[in-house]
Every structure is written in C-alpha cells, then in structure tokens.
Coordinates of N, CA and C in Angstrom, one line a residue:
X1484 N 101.6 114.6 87.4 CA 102.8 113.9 87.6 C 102.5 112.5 88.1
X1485 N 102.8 111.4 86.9 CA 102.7 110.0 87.8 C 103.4 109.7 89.1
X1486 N 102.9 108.7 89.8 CA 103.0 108.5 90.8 C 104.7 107.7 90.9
X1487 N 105.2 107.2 90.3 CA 106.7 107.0 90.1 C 107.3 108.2 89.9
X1488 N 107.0 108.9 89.2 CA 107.7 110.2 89.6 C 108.0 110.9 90.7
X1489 N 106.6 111.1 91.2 CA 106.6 111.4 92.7 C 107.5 111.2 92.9
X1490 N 107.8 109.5 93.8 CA 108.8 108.7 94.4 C 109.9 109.2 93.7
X1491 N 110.7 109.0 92.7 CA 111.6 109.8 92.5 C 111.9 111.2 92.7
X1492 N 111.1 111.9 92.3 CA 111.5 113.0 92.5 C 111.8 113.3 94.8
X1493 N 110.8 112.9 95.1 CA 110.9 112.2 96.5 C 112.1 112.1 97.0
X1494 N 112.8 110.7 96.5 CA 114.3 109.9 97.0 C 115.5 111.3 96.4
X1495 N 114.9 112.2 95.5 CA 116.1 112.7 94.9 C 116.2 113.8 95.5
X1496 N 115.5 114.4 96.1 CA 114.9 115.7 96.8 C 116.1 115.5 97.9
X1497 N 115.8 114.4 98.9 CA 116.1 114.0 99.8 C 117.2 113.1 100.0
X1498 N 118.3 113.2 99.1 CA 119.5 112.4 98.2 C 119.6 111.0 99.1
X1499 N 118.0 110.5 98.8 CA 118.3 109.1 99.6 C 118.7 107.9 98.0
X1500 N 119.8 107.1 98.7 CA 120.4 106.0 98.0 C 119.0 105.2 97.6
X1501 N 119.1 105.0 96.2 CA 117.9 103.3 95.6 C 118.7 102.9 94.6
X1502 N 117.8 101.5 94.4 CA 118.0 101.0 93.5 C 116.7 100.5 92.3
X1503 N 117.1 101.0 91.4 CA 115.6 100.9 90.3 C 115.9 99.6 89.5
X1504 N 114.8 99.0 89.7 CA 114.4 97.2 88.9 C 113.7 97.5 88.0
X1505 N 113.4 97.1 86.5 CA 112.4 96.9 85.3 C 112.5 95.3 85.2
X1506 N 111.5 95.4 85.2 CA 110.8 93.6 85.2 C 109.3 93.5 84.5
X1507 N 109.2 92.6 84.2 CA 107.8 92.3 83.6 C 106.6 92.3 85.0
X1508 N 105.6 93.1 84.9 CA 104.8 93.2 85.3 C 104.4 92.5 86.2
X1509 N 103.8 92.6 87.7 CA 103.7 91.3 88.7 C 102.6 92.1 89.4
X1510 N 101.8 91.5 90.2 CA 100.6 91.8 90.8 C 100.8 91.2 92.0
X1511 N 101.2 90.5 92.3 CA 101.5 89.5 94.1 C 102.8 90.0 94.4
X1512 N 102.8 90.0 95.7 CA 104.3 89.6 96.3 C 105.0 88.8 95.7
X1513 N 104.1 87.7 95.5 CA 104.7 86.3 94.8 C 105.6 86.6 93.8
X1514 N 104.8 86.8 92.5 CA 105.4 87.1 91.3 C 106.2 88.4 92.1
X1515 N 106.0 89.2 92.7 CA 107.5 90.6 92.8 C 108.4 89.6 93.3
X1516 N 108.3 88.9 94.0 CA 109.3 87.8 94.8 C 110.5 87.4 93.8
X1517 N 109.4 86.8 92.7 CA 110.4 86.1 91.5 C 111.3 86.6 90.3
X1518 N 110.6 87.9 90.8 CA 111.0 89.4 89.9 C 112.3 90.1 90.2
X1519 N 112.6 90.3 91.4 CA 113.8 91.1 92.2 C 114.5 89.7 92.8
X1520 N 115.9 89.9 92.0 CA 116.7 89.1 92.3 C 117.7 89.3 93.6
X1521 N 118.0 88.8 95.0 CA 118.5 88.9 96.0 C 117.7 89.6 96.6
X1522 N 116.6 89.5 96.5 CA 115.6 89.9 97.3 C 114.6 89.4 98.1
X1523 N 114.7 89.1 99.6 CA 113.4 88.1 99.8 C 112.2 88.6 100.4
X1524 N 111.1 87.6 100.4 CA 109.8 88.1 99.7 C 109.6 88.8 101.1
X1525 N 110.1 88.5 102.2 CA 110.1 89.1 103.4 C 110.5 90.7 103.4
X1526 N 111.2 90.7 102.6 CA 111.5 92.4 102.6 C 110.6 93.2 101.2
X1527 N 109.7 92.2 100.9 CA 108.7 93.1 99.7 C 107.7 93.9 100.5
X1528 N 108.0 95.1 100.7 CA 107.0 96.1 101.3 C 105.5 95.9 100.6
X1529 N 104.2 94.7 101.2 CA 103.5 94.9 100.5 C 102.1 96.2 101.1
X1530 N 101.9 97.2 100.3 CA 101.2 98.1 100.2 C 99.8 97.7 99.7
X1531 N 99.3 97.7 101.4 CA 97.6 97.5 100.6 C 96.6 98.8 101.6
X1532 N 96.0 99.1 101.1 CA 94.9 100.4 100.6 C 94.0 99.5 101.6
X1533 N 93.1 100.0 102.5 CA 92.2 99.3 103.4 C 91.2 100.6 103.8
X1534 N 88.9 100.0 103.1 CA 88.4 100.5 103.5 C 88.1 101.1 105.1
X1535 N 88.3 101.5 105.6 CA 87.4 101.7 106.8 C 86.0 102.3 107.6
X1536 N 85.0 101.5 108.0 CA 84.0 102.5 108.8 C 84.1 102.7 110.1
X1537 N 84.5 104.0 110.4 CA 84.3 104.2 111.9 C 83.6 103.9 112.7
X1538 N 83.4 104.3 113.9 CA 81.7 104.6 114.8 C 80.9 105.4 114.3
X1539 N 81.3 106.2 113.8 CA 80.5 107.7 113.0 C 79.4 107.1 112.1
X1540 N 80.1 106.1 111.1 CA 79.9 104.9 110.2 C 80.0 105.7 108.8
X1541 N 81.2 106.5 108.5 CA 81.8 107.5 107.9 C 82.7 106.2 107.3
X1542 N 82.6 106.4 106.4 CA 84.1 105.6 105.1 C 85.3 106.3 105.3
X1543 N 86.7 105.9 105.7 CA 87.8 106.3 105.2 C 89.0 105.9 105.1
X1544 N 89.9 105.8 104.5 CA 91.1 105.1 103.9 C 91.9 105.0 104.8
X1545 N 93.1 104.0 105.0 CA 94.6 104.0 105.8 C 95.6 102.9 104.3
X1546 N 96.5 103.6 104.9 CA 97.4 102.3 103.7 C 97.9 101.8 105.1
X1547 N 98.1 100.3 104.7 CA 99.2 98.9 106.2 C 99.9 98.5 104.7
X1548 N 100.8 98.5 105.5 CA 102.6 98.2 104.7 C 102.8 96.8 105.6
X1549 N 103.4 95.7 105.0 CA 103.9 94.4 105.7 C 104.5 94.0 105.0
X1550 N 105.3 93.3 105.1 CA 106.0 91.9 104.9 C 105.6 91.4 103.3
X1551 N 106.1 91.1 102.4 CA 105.5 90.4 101.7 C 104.8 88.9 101.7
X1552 N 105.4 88.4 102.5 CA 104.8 86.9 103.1 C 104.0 86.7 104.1
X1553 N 103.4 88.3 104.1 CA 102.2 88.2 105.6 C 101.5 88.8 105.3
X1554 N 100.2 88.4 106.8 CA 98.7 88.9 106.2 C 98.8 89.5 107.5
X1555 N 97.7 91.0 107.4 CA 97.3 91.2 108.9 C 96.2 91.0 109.5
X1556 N 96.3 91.0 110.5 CA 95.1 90.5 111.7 C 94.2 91.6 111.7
X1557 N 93.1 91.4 111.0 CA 92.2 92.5 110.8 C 91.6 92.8 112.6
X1558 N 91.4 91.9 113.1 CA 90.9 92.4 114.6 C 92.1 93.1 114.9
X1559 N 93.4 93.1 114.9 CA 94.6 93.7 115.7 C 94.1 95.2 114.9
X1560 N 94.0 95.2 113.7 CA 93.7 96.2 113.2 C 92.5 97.2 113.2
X1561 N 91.6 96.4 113.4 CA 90.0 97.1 113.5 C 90.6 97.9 114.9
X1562 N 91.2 97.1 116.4 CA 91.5 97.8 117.4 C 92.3 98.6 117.3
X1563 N 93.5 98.5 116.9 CA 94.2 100.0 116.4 C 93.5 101.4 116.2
X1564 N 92.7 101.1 115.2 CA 92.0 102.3 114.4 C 90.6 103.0 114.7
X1565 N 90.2 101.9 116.0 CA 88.9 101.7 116.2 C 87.7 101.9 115.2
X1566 N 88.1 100.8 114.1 CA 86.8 100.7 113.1 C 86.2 99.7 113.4
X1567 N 84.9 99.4 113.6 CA 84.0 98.1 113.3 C 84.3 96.8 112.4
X1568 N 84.5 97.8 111.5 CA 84.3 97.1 109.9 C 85.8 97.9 108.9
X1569 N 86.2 97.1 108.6 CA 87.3 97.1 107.7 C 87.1 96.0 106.3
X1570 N 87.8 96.6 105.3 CA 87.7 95.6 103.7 C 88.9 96.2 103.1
X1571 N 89.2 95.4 102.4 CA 90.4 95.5 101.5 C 89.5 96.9 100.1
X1572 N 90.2 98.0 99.6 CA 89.5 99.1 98.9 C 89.5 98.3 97.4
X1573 N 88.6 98.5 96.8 CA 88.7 97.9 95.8 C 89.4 98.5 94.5
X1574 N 89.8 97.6 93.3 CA 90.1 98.2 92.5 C 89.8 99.7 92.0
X1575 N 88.8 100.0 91.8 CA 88.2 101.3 91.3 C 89.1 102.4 92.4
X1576 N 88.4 102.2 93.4 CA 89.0 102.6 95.1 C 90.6 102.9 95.0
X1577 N 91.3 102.3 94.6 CA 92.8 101.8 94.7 C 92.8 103.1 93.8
X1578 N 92.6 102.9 92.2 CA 92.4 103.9 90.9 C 92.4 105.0 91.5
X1579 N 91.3 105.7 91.6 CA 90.7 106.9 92.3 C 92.0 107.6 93.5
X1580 N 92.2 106.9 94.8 CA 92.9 107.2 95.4 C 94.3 107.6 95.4
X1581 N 94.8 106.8 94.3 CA 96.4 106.6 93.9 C 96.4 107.6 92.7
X1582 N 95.6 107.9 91.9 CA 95.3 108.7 91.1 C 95.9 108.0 89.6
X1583 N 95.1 106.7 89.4 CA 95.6 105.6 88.5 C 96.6 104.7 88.7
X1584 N 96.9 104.6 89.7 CA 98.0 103.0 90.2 C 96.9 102.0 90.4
X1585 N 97.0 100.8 89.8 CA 96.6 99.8 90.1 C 97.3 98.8 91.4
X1586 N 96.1 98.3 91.9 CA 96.7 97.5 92.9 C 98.2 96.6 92.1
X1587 N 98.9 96.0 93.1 CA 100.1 95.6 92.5 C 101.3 96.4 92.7
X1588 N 100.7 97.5 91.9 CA 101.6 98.6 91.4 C 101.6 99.7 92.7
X1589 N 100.8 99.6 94.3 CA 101.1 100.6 95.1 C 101.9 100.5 95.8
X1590 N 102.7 102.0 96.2 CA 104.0 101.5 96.6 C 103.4 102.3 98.2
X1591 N 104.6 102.0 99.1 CA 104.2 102.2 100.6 C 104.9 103.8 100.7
X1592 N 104.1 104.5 100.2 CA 103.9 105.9 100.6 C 102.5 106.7 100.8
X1593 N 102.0 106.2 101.7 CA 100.2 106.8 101.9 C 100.7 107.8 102.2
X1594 N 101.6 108.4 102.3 CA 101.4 110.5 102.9 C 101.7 110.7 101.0
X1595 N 102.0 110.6 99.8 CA 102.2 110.6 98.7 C 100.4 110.8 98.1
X1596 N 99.8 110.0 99.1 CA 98.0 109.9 98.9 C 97.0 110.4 99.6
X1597 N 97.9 111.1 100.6 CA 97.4 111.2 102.0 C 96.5 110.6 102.7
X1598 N 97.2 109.3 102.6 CA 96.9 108.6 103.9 C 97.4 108.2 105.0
X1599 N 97.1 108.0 106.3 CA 97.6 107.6 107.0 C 98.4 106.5 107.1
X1600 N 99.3 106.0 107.2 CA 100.4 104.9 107.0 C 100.8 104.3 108.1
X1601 N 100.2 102.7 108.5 CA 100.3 102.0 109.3 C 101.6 101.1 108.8
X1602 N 103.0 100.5 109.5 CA 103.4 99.5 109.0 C 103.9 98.7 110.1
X1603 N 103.8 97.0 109.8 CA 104.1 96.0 111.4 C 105.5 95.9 111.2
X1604 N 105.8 96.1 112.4 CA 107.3 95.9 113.0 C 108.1 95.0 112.8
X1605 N 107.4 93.7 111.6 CA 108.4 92.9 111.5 C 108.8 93.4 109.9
X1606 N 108.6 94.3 109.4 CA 108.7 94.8 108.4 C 110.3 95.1 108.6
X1607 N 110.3 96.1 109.6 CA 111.7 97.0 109.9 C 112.7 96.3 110.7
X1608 N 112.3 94.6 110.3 CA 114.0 93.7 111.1 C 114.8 93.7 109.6
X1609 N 114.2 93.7 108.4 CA 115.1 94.3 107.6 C 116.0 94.8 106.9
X1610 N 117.5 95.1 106.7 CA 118.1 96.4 106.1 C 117.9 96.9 105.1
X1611 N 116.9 96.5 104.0 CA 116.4 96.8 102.8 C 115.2 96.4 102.4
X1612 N 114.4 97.1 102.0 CA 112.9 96.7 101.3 C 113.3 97.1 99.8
X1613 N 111.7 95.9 99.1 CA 111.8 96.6 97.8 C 110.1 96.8 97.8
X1614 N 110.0 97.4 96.8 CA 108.5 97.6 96.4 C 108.2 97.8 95.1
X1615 N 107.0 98.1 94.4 CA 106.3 98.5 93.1 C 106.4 99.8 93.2
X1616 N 106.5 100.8 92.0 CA 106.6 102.3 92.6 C 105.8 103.1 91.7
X1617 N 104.2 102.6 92.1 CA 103.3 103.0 91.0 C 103.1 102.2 89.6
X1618 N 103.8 101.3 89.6 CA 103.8 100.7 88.7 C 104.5 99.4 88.6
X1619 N 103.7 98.4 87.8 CA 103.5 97.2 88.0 C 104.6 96.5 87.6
X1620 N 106.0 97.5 86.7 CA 106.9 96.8 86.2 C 108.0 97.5 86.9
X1621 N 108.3 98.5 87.3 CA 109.2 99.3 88.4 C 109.5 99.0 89.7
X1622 N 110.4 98.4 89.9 CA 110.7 98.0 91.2 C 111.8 99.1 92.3
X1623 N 111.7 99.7 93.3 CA 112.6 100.4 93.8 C 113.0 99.4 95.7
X1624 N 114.2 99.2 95.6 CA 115.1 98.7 96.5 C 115.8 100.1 97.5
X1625 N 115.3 99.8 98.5 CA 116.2 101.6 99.6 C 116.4 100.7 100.6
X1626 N 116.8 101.8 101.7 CA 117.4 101.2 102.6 C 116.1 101.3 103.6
X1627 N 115.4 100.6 104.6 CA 114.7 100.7 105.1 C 114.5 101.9 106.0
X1628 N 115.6 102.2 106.8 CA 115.6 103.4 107.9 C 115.5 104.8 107.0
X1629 N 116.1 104.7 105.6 CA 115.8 106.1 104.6 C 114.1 105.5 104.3
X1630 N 113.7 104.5 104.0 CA 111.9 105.0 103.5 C 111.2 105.3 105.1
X1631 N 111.8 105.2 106.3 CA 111.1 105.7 107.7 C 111.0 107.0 107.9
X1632 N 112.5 107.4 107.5 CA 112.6 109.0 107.8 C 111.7 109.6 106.8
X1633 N 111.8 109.2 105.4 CA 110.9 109.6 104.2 C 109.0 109.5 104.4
X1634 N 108.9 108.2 104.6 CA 107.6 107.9 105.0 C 106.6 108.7 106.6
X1635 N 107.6 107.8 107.5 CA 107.3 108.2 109.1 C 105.9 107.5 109.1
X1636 N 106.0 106.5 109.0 CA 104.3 106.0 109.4 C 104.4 105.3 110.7
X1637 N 103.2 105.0 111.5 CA 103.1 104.5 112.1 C 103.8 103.0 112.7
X1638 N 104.1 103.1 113.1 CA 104.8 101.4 114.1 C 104.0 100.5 114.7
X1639 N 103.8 99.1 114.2 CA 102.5 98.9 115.1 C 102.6 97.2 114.8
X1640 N 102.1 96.5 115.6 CA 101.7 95.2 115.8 C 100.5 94.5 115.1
X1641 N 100.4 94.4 113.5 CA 99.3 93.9 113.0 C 98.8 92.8 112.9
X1642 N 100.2 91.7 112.8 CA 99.9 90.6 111.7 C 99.5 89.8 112.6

C-alpha cells in the first residue's frame, strides 16, 4: 500500500476533516509554499528524516516536523535525544525508510514508519498545516489538533 494511501486510509479511519491539493511536483517548502494557495509557508509541516548516532554509536532514525520557514538547532536537538552526531538521512535512506517516498514527498507521520516523531512548538501556533503525502504532487491541508491526536509526537523546543 503506498504511503498516500496510508494517510488516507488513516484520516478516514478516524473521520478526521482534509483537504487534498494536486499540484505540480515541489521538493522545498519553497516551491510547496507557491503550490498551496492560502497557505503560509509557516504552516508547511516540513518533514525531515534525521540520521542519528547514539553513545552506543549504533545508527538510528527520528523524523522533526517544523515550520516550513525554519531550520532546527541541531545542538537543541543532539541534547534532546542525546546523540553526539546527527545528519540529515540521505536520499537512498529517506527510499528505504518511507518504503519509496522521496524526500519532498515525506509527510509528518513517523509512527506510519516507525519512527519516533519530534515536532517544535512553533509549529502548533497554527490552526492548519499542510504537507506532501508521500508524494511530491499531493498536498493534504487538516486541522492541526486532528494531525496531534492522529500523530501524538513529541512537543519540543528545536529550532
């Protein structure tokens, strides 16, 4: 089952309200910015995939959800998680994990990947996010407090 499915089948399980966008293809916040109309880039859930090495010095995954107009503070985050060493997963990485979503195209459901799901709190001053939903031209718009209850990730101070 692709991973847009999921997510639907997901929101419909759980008869949470969306709204579905088709748009030409976008890889940045940027371009999703210019893609979803009444949308601002502040409420683009961006979903990024992040290596991590422990103390162990064991590899393992978290997805951080933000803002689309923000970056996070990898020290705020190395301390969070207590990893040394953190990197953005790479393409292949992203593939493999998502089970074919290309970066761009990930949307902010790491329990859908099982991962753990960090997201910063300026995320949720929002009444609506939108995101990619496994795919690079699918856009889905919810209400923020329905992707919480849905999601449940972490609350946290990154950027």
């Amino acid at each position: 089952m692709s991973t847009y499915q999921k997510i639907i089948d997901l929101l419909t399980q759980n008869k949470t309200n969306y709204k579905e966008l088709r748009h030409k293809p976008v890889v940045t916040s940027e371009e999703a910015f210019k893609a979803r109309s009444d949308i601002s880039l502040s409420q683009g859930a961006k979903a990024l995939i992040v290596r991590c090495k422990g103390r162990d010095k064991k590899n393992f995954f978290i997805m951080v959800i933000l803002p689309g107009d923000k970056r996070f503070n990898s020290k705020k985050l190395k301390s969070l998680i207590s990893a040394p060493s953190i990197t953005f997963a790479s393409e292949k990485e992203v593939f493999l994990i998502t089970n074919g979503v290309l970066p761009g195209g990930v949307p902010p459901f790491g329990s859908i990947f099982n991962l753990k799901t960090y997201v910063d709190h300026s995320l949720l001053a929002n009444s609506e996010i939108a995101f990619n939903a496994g795919d690079r031209s699918i856009s889905i718009i919810m209400k923020t407090i329905d992707w919480l209850k849905l999601e449940n990730p972490q609350k946290t101070d990154i950027i």
